[in-house]
PDB file of C-alpha atoms in Angstrom:
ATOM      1  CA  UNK A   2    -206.370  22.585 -62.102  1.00 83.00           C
ATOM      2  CA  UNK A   3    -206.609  25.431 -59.733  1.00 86.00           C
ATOM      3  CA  UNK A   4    -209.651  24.910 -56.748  1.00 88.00           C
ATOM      4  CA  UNK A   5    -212.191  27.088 -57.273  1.00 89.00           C
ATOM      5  CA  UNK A   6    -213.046  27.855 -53.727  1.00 91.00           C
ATOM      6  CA  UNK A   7    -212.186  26.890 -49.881  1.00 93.00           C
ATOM      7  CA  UNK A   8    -214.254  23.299 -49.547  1.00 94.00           C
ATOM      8  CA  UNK A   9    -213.824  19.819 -48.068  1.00 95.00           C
ATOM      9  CA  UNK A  10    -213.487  16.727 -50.724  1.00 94.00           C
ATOM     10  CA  UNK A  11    -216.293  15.015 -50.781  1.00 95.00           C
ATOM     11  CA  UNK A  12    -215.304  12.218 -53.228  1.00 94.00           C
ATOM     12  CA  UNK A  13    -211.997  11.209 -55.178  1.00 94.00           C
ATOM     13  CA  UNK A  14    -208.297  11.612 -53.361  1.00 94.00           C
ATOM     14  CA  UNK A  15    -205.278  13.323 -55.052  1.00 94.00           C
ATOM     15  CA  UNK A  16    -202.255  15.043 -54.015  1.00 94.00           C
ATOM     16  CA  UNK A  17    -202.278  19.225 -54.019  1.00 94.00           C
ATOM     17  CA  UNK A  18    -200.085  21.936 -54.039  1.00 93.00           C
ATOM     18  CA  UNK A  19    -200.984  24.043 -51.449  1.00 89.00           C
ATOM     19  CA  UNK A  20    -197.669  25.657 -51.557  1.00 88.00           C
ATOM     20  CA  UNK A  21    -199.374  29.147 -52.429  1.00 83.00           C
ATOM     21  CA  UNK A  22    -201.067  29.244 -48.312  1.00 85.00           C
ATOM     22  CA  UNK A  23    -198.518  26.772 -46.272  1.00 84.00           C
ATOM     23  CA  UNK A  24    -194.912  26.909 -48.574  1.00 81.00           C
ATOM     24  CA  UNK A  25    -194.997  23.487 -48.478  1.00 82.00           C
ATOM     25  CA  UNK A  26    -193.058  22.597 -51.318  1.00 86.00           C
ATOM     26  CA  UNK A  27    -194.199  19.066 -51.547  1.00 91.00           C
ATOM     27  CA  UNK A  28    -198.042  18.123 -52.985  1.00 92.00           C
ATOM     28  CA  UNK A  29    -200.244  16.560 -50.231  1.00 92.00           C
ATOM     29  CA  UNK A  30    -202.505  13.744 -50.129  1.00 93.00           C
ATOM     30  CA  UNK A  31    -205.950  14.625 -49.704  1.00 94.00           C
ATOM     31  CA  UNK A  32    -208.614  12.333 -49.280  1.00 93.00           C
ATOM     32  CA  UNK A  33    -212.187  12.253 -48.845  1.00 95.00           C
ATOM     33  CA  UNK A  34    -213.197  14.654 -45.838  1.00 94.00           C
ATOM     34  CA  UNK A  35    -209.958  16.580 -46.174  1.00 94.00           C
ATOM     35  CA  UNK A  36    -210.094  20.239 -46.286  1.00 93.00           C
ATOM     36  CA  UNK A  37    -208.499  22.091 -49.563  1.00 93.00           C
ATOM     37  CA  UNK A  38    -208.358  25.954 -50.616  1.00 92.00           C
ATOM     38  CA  UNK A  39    -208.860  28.273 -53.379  1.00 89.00           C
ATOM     39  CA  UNK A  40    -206.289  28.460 -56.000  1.00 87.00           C
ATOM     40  CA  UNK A  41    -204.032  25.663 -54.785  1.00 91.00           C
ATOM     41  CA  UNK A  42    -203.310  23.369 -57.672  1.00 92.00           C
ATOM     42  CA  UNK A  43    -204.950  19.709 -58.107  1.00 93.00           C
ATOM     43  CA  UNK A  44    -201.731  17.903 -59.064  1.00 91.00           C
ATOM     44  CA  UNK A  45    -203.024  15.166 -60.248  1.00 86.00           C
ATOM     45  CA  UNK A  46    -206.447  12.895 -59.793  1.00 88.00           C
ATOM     46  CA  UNK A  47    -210.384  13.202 -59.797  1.00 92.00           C
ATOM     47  CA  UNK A  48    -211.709  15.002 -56.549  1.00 94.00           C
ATOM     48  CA  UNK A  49    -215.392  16.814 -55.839  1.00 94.00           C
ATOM     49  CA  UNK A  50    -215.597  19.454 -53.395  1.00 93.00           C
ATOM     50  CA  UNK A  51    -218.396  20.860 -51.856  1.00 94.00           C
ATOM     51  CA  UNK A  52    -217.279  24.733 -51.794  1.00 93.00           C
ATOM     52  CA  UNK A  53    -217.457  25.910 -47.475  1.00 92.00           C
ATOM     53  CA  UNK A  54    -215.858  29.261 -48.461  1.00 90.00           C
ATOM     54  CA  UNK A  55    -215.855  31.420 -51.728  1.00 89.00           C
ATOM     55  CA  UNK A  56    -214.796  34.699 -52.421  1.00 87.00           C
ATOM     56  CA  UNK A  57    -213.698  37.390 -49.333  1.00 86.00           C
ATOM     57  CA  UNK A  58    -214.367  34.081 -46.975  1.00 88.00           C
ATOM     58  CA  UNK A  59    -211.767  32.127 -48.501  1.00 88.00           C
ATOM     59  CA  UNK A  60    -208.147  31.466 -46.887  1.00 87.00           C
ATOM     60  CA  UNK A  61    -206.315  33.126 -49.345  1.00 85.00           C
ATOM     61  CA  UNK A  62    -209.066  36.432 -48.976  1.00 87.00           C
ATOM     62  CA  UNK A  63    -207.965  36.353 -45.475  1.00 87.00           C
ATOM     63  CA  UNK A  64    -203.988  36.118 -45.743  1.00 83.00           C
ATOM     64  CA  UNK A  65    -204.438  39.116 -48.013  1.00 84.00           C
ATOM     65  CA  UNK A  66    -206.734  41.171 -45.375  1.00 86.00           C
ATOM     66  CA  UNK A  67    -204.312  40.425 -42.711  1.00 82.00           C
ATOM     67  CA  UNK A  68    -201.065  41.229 -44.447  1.00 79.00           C
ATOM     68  CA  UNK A  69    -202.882  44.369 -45.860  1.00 79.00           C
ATOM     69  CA  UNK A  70    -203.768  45.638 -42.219  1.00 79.00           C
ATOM     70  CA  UNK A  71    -200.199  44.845 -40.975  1.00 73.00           C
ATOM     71  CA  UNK A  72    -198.930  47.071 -43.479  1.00 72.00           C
ATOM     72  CA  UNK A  73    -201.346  49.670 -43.365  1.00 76.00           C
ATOM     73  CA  UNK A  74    -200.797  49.791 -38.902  1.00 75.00           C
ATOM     74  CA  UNK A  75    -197.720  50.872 -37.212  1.00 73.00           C
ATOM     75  CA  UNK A  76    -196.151  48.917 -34.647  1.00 73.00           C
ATOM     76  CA  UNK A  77    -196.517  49.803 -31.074  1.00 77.00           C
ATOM     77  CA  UNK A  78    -192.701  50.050 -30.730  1.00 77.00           C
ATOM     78  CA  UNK A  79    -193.275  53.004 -33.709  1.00 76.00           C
ATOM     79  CA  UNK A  80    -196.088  55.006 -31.953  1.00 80.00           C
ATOM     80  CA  UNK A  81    -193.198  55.060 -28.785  1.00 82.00           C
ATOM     81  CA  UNK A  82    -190.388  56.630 -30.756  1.00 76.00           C
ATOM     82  CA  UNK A  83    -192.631  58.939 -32.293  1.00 78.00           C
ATOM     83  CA  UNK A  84    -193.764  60.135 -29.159  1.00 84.00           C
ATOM     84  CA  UNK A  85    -190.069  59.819 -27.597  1.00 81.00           C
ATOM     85  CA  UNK A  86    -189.028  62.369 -30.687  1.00 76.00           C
ATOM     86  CA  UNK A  87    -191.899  64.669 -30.065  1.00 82.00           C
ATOM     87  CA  UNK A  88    -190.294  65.053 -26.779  1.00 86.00           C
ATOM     88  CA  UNK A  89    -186.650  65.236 -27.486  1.00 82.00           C
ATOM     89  CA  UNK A  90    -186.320  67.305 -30.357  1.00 80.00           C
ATOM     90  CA  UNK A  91    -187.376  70.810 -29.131  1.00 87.00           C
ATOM     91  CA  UNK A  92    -185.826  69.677 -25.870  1.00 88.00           C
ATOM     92  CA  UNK A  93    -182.416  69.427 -28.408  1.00 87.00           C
ATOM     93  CA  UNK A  94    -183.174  72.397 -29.990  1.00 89.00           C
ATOM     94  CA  UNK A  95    -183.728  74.436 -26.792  1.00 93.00           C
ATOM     95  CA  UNK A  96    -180.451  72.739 -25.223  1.00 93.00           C
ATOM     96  CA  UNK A  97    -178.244  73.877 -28.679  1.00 92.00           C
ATOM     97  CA  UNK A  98    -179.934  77.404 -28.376  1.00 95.00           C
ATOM     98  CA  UNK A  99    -178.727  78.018 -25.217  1.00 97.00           C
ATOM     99  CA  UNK A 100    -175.401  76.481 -25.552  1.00 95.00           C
ATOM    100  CA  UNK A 101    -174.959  78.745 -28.411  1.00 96.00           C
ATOM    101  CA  UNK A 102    -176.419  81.952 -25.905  1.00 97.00           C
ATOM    102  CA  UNK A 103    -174.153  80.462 -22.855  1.00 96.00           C
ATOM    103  CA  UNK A 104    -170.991  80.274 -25.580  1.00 94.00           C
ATOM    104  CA  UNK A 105    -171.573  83.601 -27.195  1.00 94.00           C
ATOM    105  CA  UNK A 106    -171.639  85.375 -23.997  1.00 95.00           C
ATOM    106  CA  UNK A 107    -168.389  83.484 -22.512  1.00 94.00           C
ATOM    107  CA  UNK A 108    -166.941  84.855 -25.799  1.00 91.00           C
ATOM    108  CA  UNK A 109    -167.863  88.155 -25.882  1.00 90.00           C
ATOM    109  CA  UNK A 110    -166.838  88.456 -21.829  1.00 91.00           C
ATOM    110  CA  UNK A 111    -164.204  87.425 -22.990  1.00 87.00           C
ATOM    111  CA  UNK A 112    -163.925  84.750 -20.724  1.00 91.00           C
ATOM    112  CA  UNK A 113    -162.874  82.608 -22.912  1.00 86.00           C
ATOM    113  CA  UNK A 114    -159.200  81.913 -23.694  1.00 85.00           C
ATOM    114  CA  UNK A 115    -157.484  84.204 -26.942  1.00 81.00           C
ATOM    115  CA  UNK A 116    -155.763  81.077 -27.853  1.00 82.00           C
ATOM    116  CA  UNK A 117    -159.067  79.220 -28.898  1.00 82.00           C
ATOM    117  CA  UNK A 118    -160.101  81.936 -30.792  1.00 80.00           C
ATOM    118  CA  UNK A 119    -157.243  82.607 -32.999  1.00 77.00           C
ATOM    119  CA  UNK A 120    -158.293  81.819 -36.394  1.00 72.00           C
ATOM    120  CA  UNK A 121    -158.813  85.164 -38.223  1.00 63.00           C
ATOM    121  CA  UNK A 122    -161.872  83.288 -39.432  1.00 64.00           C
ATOM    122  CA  UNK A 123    -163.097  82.663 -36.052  1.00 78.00           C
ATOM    123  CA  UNK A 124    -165.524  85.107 -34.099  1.00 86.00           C
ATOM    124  CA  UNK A 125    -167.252  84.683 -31.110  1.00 88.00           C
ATOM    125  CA  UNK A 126    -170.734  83.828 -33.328  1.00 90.00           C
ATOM    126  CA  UNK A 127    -168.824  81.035 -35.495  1.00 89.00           C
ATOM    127  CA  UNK A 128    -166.960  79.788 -32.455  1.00 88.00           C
ATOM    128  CA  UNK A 129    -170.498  79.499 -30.658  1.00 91.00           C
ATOM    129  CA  UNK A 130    -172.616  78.324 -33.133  1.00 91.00           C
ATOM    130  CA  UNK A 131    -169.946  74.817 -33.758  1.00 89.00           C
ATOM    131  CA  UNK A 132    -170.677  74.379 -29.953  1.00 91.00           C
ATOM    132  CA  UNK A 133    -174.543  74.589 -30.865  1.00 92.00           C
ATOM    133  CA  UNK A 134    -174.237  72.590 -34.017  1.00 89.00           C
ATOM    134  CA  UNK A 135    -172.452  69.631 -31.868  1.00 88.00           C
ATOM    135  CA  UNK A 136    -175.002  69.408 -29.050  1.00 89.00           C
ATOM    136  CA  UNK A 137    -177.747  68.839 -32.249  1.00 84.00           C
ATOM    137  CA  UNK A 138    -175.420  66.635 -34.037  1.00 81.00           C
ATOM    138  CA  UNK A 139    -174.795  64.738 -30.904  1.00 84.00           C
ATOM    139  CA  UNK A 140    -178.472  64.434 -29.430  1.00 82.00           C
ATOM    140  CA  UNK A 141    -179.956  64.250 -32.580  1.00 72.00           C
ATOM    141  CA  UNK A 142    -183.105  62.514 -32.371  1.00 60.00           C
ATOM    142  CA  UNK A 143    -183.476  61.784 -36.228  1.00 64.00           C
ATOM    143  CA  UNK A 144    -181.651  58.580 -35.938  1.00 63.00           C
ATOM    144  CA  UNK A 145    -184.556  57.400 -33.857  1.00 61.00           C
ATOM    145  CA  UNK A 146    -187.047  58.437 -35.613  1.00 64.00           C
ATOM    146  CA  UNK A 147    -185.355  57.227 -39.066  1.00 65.00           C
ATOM    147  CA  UNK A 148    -183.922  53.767 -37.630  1.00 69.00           C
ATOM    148  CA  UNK A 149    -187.444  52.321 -35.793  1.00 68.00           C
ATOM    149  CA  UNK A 150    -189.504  52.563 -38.711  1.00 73.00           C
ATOM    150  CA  UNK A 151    -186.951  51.333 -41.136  1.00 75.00           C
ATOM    151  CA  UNK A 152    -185.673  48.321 -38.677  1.00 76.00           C
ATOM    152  CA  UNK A 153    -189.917  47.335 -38.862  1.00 76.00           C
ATOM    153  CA  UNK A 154    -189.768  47.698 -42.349  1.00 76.00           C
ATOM    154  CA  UNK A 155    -186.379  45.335 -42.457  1.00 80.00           C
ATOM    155  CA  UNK A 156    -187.788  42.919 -40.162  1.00 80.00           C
ATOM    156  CA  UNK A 157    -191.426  42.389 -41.668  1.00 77.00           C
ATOM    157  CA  UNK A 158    -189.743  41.820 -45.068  1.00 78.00           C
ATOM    158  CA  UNK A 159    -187.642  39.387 -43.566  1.00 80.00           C
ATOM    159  CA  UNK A 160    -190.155  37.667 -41.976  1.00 78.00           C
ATOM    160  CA  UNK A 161    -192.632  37.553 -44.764  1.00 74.00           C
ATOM    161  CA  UNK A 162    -189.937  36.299 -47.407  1.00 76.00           C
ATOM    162  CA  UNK A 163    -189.905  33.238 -44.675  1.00 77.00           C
ATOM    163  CA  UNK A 164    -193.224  32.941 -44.162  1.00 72.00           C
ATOM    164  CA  UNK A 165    -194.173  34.409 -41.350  1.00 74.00           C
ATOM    165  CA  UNK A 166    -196.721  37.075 -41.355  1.00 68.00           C
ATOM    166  CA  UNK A 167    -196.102  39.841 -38.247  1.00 67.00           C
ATOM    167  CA  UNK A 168    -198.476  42.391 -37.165  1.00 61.00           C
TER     168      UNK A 168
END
């Protein structure tokens, strides 16, 4: 039978599963004085327990608040990239801009070799604007801002499938 509520045992001994709070996979012997908690299974046995802890008090309760709040906080590592993109994208955006201005201009002075521009396809605004597409594809900041909340998300979920809560 399932325990009721958080309690000590104030009479009988029997062996629970308390795999539920510790992942112990293994009952355990509990004896008068010994502490149990809500909805861990009495395996087998006749034990009283005086109830220290019922409802949002209970173990259990409190393993749900915490995980909750992990999930519902970022990490301090997120609040840093998020700060670090703020920064670096219109920084990126302001570099590409005037690589395309510095490019167009070379072109158009013609100070830029015939040769490179020799694709009937290519004119001075296509052959600056790759130039400004690269410096954005190259600096682009998305991968941090992408990759640090993902790699959290990776990592709690690993952690939690072995038992260890993070915050």
């Amino acid at each position: 039978a399932r325990m009721p509520a958080d309690g000590d045992i104030v009479s009988g001994a029997s062996y629970v599963d308390e795999s539920m709070i510790t992942g112990e996979p293994l009952p355990v012997p509990k004896n008068y004085g010994d502490a149990v908690f809500g909805s861990t299974i009495n395996q087998n046995g006749a034990i009283v327990v005086r109830a220290k802890a019922v409802g949002s008090d209970s173990a259990l309760s409190q393993i749900v608040k915490l995980v909750e709040e992990a999930q519902m906080t970022k990490a301090p590592i997120q609040d840093f990239a998020d700060r670090i993109a703020g920064i670096f994208t219109p920084v990126v955006i302001t570099l590409a801009s005037l690589t395309f201005m510095v490019w167009f201009g070379m072109t158009e002075a013609s100070l830029v070799p015939s040769d490179w521009l020799k694709s009937e396809s290519s004119t001075p605004f296509l052959f600056s604007l790759l130039f400004s597409i690269s410096v954005v594809v190259v600096a682009c900041p998305c991968a941090l801002g992408l990759a640090t909340p993902t790699a959290v998300m990776v990592g709690t979920g690993v952690g939690a499938t072995n038992g260890i809560l993070i915050k």
